[in-house]
CSV table of C-alpha atoms and ligand atoms in Angstrom, one decimal:
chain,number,residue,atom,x,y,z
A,1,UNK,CA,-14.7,17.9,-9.5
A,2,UNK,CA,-14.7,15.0,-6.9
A,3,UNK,CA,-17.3,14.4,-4.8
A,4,UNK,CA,-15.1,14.2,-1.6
A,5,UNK,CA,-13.8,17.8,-3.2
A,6,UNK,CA,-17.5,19.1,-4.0
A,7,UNK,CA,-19.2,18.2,-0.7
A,8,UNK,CA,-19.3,20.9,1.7
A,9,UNK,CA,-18.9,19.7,5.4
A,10,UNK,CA,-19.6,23.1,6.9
A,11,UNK,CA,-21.6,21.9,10.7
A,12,UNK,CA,-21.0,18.1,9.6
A,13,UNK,CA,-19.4,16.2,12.0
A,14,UNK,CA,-16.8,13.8,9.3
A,15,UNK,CA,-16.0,10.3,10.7
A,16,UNK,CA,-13.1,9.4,9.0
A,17,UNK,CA,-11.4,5.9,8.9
A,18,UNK,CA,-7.9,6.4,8.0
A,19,UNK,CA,-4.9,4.2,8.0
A,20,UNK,CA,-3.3,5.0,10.7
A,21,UNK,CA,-1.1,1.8,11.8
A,22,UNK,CA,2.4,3.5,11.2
A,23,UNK,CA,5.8,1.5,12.5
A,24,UNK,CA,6.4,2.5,15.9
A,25,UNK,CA,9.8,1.8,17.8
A,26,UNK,CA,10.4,0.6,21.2
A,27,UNK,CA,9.6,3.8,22.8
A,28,UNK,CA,6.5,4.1,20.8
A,29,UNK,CA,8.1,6.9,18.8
A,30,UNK,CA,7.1,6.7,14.8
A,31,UNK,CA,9.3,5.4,12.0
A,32,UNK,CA,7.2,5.8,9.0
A,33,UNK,CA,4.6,8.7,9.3
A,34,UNK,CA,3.6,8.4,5.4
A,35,UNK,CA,0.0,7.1,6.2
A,36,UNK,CA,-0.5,9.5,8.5
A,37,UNK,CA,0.8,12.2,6.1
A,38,UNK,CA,-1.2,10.9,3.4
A,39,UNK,CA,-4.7,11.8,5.1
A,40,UNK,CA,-3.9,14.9,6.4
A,41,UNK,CA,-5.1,16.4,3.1
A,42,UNK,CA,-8.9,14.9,3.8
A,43,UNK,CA,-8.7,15.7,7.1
A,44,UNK,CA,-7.8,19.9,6.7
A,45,UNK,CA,-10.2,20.3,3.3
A,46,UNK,CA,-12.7,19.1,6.3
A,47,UNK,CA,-11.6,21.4,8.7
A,48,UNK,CA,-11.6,24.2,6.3
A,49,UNK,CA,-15.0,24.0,4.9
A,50,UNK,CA,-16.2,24.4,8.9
A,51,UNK,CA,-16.5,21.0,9.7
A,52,UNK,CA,-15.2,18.5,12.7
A,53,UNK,CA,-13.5,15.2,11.9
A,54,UNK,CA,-13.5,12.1,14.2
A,55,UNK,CA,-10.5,9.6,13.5
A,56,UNK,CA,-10.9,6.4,13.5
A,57,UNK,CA,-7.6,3.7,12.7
A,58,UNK,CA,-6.3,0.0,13.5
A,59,UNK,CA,-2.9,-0.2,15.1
A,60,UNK,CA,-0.6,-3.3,15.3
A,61,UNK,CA,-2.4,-6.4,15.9
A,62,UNK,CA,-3.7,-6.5,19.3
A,63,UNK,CA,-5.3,-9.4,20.4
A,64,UNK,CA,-8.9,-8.4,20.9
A,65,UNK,CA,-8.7,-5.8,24.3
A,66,UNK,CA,-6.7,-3.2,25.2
A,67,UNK,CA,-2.7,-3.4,24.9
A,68,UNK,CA,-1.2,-0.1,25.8
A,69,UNK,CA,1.5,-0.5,23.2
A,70,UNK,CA,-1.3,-0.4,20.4
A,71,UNK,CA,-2.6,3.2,22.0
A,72,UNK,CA,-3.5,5.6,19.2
A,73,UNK,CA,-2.5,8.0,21.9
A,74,UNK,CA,1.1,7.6,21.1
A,75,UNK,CA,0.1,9.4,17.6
A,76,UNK,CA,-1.5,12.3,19.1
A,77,UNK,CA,1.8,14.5,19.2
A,78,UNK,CA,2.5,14.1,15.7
A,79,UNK,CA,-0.6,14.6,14.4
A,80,UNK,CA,-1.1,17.5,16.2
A,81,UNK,CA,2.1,18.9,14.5
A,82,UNK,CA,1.2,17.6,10.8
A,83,UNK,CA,-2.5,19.3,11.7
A,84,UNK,CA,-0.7,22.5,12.7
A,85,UNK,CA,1.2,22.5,10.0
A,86,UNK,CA,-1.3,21.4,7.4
A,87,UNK,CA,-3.5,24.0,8.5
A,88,UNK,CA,-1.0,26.6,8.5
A,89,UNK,CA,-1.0,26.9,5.1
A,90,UNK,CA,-5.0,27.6,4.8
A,91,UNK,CA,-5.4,29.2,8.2
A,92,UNK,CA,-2.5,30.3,10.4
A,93,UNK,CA,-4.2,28.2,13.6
A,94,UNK,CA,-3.1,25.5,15.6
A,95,UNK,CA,-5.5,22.8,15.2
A,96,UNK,CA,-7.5,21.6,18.8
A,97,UNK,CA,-7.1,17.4,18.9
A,98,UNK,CA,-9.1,15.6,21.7
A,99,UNK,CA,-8.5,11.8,22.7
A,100,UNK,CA,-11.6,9.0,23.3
A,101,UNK,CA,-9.5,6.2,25.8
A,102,UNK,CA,-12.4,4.0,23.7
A,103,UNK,CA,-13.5,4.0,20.1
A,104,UNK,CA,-17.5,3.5,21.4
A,105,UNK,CA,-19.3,4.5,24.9
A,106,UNK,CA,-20.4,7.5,26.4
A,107,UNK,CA,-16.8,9.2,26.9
A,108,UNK,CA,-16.7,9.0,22.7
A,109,UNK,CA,-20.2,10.1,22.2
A,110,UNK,CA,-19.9,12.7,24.5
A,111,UNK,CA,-17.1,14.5,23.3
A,112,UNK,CA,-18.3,13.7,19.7
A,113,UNK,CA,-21.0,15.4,20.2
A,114,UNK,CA,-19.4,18.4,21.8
A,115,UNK,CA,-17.2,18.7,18.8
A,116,UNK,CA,-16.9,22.1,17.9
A,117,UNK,CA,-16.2,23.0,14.0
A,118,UNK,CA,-12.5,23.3,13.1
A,119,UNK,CA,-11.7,20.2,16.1
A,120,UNK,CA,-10.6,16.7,15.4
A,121,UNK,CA,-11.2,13.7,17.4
A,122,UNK,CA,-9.0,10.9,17.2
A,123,UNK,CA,-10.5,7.4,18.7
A,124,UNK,CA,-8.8,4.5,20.3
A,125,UNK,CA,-8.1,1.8,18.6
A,126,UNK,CA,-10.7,-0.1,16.6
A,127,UNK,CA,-8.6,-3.6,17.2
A,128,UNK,CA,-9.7,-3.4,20.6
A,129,UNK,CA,-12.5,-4.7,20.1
A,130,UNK,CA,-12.7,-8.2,18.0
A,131,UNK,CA,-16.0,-7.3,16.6
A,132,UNK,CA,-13.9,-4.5,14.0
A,133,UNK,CA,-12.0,-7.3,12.4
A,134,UNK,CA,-15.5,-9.5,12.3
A,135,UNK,CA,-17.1,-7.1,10.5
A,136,UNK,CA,-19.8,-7.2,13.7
A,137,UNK,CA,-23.1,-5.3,12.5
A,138,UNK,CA,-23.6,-3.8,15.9
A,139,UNK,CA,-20.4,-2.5,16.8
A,140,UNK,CA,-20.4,-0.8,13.1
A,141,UNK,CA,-23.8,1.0,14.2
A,142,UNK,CA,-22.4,1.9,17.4
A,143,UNK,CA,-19.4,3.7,15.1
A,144,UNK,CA,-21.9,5.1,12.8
A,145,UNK,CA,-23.4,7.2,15.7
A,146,UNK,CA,-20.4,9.3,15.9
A,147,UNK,CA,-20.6,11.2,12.9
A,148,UNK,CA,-23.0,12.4,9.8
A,149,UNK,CA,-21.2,11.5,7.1
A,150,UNK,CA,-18.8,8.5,6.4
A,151,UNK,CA,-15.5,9.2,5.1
A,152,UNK,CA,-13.1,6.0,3.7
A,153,UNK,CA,-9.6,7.4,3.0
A,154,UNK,CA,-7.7,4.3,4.5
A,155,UNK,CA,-6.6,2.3,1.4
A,156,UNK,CA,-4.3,0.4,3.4
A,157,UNK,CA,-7.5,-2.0,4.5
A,158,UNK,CA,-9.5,-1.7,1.6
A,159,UNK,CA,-9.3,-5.0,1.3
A,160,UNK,CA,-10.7,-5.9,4.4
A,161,UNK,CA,-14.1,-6.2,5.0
A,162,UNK,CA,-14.2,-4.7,8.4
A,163,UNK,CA,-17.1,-2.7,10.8
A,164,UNK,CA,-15.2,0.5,10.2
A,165,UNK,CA,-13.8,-0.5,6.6
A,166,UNK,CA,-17.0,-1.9,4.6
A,167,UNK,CA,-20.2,-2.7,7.2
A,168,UNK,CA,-21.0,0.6,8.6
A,169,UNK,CA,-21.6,2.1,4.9
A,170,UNK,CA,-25.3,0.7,5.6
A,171,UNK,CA,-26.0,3.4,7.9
A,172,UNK,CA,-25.3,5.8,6.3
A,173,UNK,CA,-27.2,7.1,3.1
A,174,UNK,CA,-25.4,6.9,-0.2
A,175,UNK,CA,-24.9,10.7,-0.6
A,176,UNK,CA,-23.0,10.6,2.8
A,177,UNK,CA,-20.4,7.9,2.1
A,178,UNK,CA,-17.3,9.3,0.3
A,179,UNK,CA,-13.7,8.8,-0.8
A,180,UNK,CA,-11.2,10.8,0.9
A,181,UNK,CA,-8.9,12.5,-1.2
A,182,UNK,CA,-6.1,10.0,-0.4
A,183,UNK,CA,-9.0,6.8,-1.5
A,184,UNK,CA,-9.3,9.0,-4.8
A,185,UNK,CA,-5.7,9.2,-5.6
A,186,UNK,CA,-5.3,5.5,-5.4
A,187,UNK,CA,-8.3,4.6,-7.0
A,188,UNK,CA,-7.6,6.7,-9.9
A,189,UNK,CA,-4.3,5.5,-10.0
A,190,UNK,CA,-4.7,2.1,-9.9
A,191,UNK,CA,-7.6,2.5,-12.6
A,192,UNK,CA,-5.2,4.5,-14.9
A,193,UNK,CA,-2.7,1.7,-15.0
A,194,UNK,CA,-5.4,-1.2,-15.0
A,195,UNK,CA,-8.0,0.1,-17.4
A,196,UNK,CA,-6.4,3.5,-19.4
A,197,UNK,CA,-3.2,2.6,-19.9
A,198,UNK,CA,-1.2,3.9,-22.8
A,199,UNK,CA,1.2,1.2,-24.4
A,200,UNK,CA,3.5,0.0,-24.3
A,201,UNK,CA,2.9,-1.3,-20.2
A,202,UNK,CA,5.5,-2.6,-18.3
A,203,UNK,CA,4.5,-4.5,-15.2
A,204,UNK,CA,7.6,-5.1,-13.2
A,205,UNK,CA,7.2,-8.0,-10.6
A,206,UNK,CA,9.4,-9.3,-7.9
A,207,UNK,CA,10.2,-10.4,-4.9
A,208,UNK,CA,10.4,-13.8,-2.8
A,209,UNK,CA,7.4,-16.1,-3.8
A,210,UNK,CA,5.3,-17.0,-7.3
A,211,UNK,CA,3.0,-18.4,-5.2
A,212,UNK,CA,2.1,-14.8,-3.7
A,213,UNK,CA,2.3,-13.0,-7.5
A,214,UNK,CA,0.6,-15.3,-9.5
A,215,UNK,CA,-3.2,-13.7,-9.6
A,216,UNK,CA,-1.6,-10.2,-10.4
A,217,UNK,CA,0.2,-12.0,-12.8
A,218,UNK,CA,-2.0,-13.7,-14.2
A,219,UNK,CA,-4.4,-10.5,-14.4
A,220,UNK,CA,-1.7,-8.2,-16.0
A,221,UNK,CA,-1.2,-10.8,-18.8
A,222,UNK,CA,-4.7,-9.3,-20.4
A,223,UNK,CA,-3.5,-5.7,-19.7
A,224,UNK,CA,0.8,-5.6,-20.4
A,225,UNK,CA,2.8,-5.4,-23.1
A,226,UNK,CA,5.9,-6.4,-21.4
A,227,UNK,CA,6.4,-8.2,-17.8
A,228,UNK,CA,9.3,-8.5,-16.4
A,229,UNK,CA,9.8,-10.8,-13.3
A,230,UNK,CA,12.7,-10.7,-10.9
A,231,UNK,CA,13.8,-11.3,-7.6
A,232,UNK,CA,13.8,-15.1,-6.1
A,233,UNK,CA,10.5,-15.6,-7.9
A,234,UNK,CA,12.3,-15.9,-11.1
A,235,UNK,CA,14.3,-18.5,-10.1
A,236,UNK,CA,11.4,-20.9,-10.5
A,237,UNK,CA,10.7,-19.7,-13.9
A,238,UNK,CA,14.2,-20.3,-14.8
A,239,UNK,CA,14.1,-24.0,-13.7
A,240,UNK,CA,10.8,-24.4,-15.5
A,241,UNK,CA,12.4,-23.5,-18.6
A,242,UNK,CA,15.1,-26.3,-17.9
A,243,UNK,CA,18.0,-24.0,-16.1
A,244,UNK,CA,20.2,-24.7,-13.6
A,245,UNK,CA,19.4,-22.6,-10.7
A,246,UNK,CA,22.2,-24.0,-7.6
A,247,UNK,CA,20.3,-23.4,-4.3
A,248,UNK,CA,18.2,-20.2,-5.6
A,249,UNK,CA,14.8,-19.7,-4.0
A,250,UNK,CA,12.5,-22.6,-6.1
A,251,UNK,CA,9.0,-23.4,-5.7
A,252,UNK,CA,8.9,-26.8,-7.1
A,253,UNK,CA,5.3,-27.1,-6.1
A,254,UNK,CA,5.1,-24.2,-8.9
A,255,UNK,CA,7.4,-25.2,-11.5
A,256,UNK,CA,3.6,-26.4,-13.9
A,257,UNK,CA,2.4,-22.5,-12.5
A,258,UNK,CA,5.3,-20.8,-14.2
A,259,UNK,CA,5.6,-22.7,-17.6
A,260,UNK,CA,1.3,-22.5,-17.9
A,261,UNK,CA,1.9,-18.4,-17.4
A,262,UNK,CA,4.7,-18.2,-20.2
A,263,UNK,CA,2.5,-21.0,-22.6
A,264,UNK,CA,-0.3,-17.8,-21.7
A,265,UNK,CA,2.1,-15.2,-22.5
A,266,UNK,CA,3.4,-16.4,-25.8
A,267,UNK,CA,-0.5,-17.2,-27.0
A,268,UNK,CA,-1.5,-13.3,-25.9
A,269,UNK,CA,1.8,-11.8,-27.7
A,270,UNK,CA,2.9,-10.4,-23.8
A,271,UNK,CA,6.6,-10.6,-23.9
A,272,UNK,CA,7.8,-12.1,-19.9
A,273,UNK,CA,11.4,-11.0,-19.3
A,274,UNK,CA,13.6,-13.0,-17.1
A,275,UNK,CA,16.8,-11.8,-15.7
A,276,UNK,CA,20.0,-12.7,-18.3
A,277,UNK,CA,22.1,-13.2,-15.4
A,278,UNK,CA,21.8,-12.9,-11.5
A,279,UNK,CA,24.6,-12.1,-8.7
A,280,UNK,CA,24.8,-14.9,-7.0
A,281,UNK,CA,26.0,-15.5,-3.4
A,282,UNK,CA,27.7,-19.0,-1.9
A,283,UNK,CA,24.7,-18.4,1.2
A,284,UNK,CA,22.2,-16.0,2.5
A,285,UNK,CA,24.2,-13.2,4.2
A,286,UNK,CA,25.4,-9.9,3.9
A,287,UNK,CA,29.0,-11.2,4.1
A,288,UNK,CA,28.7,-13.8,1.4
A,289,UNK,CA,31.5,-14.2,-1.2
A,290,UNK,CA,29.9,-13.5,-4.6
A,291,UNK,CA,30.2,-13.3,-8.0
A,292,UNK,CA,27.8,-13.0,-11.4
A,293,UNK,CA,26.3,-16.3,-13.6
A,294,UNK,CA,23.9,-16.7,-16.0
A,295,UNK,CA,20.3,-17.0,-14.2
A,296,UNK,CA,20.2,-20.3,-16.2
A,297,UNK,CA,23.6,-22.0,-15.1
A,298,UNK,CA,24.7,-21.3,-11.4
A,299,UNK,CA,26.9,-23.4,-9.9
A,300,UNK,CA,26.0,-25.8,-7.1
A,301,UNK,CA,26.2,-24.4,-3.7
A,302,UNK,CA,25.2,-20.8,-5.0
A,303,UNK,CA,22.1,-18.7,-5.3
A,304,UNK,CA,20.9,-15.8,-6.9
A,305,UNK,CA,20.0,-12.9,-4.6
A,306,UNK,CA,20.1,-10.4,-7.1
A,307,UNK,CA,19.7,-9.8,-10.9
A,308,UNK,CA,23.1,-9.3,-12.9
A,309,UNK,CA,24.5,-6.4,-14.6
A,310,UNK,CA,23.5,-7.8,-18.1
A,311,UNK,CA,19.6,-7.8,-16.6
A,312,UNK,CA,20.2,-4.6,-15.6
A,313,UNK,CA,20.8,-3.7,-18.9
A,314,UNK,CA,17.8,-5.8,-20.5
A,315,UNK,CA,15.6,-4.4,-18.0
A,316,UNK,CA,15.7,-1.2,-18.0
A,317,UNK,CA,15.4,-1.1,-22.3
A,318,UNK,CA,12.0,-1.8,-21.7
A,319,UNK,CA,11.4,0.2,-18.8
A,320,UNK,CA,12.6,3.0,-20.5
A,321,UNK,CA,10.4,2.3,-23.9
A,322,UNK,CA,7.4,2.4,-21.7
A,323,UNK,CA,4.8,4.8,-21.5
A,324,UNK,CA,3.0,2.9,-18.3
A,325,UNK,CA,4.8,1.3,-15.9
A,326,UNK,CA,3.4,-0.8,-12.4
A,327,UNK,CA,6.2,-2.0,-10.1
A,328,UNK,CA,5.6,-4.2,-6.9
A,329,UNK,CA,8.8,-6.1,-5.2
A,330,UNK,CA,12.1,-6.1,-5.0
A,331,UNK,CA,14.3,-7.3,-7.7
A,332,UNK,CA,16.5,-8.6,-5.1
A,333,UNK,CA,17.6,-9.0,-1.7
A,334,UNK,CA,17.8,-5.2,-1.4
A,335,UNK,CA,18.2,-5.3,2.5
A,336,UNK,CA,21.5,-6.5,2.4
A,337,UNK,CA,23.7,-3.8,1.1
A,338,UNK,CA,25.7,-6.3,-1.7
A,339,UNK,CA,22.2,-7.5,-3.5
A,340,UNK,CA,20.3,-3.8,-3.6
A,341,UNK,CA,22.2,-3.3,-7.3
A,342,UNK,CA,19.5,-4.9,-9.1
A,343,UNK,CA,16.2,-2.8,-7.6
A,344,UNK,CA,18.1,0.5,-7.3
A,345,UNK,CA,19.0,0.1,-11.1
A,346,UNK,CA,15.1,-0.6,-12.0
A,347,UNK,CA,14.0,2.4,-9.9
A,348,UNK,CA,16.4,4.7,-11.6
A,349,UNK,CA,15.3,3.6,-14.8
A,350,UNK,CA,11.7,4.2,-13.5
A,351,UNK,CA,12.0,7.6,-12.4
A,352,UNK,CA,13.9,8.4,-15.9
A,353,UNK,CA,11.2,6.7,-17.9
A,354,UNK,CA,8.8,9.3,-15.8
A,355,UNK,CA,10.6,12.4,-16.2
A,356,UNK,CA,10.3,11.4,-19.7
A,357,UNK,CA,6.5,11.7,-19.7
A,358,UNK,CA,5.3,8.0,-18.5
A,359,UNK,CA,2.9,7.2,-15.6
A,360,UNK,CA,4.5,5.2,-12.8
A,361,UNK,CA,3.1,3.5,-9.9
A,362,UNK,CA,4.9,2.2,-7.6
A,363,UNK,CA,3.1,-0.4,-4.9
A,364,UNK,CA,3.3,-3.4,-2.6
A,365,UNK,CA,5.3,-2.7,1.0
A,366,UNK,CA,8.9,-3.5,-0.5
A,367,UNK,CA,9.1,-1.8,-3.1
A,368,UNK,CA,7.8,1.2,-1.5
A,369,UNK,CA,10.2,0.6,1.2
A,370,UNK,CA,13.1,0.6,-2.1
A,371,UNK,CA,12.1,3.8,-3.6
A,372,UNK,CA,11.9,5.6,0.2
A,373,UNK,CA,15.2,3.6,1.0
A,374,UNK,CA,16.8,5.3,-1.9
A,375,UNK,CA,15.2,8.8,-2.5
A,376,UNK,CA,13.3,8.2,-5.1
A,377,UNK,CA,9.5,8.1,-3.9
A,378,UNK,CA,8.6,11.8,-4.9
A,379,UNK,CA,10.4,11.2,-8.4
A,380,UNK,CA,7.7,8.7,-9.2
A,381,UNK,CA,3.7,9.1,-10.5
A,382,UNK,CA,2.4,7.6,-7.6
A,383,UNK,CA,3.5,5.5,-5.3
A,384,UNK,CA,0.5,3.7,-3.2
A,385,UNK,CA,0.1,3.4,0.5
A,386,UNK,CA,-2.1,0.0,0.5
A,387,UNK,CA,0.7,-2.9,0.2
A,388,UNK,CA,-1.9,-6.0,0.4
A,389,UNK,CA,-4.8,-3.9,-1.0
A,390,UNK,CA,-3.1,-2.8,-3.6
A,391,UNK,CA,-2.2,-6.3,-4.9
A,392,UNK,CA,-6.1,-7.2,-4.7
A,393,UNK,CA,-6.1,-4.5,-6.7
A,394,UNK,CA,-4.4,-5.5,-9.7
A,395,UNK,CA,-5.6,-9.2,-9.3
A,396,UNK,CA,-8.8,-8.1,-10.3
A,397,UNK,CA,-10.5,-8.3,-6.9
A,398,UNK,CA,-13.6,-6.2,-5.8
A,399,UNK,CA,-11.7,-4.4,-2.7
A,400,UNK,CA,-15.1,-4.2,0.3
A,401,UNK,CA,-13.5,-1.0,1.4
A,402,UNK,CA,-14.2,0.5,-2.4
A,403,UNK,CA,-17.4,-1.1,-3.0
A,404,UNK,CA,-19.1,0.0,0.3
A,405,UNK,CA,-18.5,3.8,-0.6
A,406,UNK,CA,-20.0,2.8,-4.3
A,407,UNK,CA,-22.3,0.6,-3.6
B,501,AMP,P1,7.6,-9.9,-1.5
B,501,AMP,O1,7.2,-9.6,-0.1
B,501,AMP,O2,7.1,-11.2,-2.0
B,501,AMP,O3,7.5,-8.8,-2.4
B,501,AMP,O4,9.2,-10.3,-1.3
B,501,AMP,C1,10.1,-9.3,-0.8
B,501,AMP,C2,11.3,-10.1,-0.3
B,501,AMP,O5,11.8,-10.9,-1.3
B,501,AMP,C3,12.4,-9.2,0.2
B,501,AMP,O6,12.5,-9.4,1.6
B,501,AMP,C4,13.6,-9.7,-0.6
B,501,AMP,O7,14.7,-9.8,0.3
B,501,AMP,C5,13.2,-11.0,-1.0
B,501,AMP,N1,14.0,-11.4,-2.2
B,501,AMP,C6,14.1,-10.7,-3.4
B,501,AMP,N2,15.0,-11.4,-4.2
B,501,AMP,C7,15.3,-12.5,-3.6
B,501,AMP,C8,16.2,-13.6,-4.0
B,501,AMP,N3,16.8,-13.6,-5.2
B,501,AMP,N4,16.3,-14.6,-3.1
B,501,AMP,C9,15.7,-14.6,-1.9
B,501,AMP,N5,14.9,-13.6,-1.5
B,501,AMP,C10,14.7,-12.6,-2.3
């Protein structure tokens, strides 16, 4: 058993840092609840084992004081249905959620410390004060006071070394800093793919830029069998091997990059798979005229925005010979309605390849947003909620987040 599953918070008061900065539209109603979704788990095992829970999140980027568009208060209604309905299952109660207009002071102490077991307390945002995104000692030990135990279950900032995220683990002794169940999932996720992985191990990379991909990259060449690369990032790769690549994406600056990581790949035996051919558009816009060329040979005046039907093919051969599979971007311009072929193919042959007994993870904001956009997000392993964290991840990086609950 877990220690976040083994510890019994019966008269502890939890503070919890989740990841709660969800998309909100213009009349602060939510878009995407899944983070919010995702640590409602933590929070009712809490709740059920008699304890309180205090919340504690970022929202949006405010500049350093309070923005009223930022308010965690615009959550409080739908949390207080996904608690309800959450604690339904265990307990047939509505759960009792109280606000603090301020994440420190008396007002937060206060009702803290009136906190009755079975309540939740959800905190204004942390972003209000600059000191969170510092990593200010103080202000972390003015968060610590709020609760006896320290819960991390917001993966999403895991890679940040914030008061709330990393600094405030030092006051708190080692036996009362955990994982939430959420932390857990992606940790063991991301350890199963990086460290246990059963072969052979696609990693499936794409989207816009090499420049942003080439530590996970360069990371996954010790661990993969197979990478493929697609989306506007292969585009370089395809000039660095001597192709003619019209007006795709190209970073020139990165041309030495890509030929040094297939030189690598060769000498390690990883086999780098580029898209055949590519759907190519003559400019950047949904109403483009289009038509299909080899990734190696299109025209002048065209680009690639998406990989061809023969890559389609070619790709998802290996995907569906593997037994582990990582996927993070796009394989095209899936936005626009005439280049989403490409990634909706690949996450097809992902969710077959799973149903046919391998692990899948599925990470990094756009590819997320491709497996929501077209259904396939519970057909899947796992697919993570941290988009920059989880790409630290798999570079190799020491996330603060992680290390301050293990440290
Ligand atoms: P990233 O955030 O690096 O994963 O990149 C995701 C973005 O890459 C998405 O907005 C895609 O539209 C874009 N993208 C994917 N393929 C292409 C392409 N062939 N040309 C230009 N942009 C692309």
């Amino acid at each position: 058993m877990s220690k976040f599953s083994s510890y019994n918070f019966n008269k502890q008061k939890a503070l919890i840092r989740v990841d709660f900065n969800v998309p909100l539209n213009d009349k602060n109603e939510i878009t995407d609840d899944s983070r919010m979704k995702a640590a409602v788990p933590t929070i009712i095992k809490i709740l059920n084992d008699g304890g309180s829970v205090i919340l504690m999140s970022h929202l949006g980027r405010p500049k350093g004081g309070p923005e009223e568009k930022y308010s965690l208060k615009h959550l409080l209604p739908h949390l207080q249905e996904l608690l309800n309905e959450g604690s339904a299952i265990s307990q047939k109660k509505t759960v009792n959620i109280l606000f603090a207009n301020d994440c420190i002071g008396d007002q937060a102490y206060l009702t803290a410390d009136m906190l009755r077991p079975g309540e939740v307390l959800l905190l204004e945002n942390l972003r209000f004060y600059k000191e969170e995104e510092k990593g200010d000692t103080k202000f972390a030990e003015k968060l610590s006071r709020l609760g006896d135990v320290w819960v991390n279950d917001a993966f999403g900032t895991a890679h940040r070394a914030h008061a709330s995220t990393a600094i405030i683990a030092k006051f708190f002794p080692a036996e009362k800093r955990l994982f939430g169940w959420l932390m857990e999932r992606e940790v063991a996720s991301a350890e199963k793919v990086l460290h246990h992985s059963e072969k052979p191990f696609v990693a499936i990379i794409g989207g816009a830029k090499v420049s942003d991909k080439i530590l996970i990259i360069e990371n996954l060449l010790e661990r993969a069998t197979d990478i493929i690369i697609g989306g506007g990032m292969a585009y370089t790769f395809m000039k660095a091997e001597g192709g003619m690549i019209g007006n795709s994406l190209c970073e020139t600056d990165r041309i030495q990059t890509a030929l040094d990581i297939l030189k690598k790949a060769e000498n390690m035996g990883v086999s780098i798979h580029l898209p055949s051919d590519s759907i190519i558009a003559d400019k950047f816009a949904a109403d483009a005229e289009t038509s299909s060329a080899p990734s190696d040979n299109i025209p002048e005046g065209w680009m690639g925005l998406d990989i061809g039907p023969n890559a389609c093919e070619q790709f998802c051969n290996v995907i569906l010979h593997s037994k582990t599979i990582l996927w993070n971007g796009p394989m095209g311009v899936f936005e626009m309605h005439n280049f989403q072929h490409g990634t909706k193919v690949v996450a097809k042959a992902v969710v077959d390849a799973t149903q046919k007994g391998a692990f899948s993870l599925v990470g990094g904001g756009d590819s997320v947003a491709a497996v929501n956009q077209f259904g396939f997000a519970d057909k899947v392993s796992y697919v993570s909620t941290g988009g920059g964290a989880m790409l630290e991840y798999f570079e190799g990086k020491v996330l603060p987040g992680i290390a301050a609950v293990n440290s």
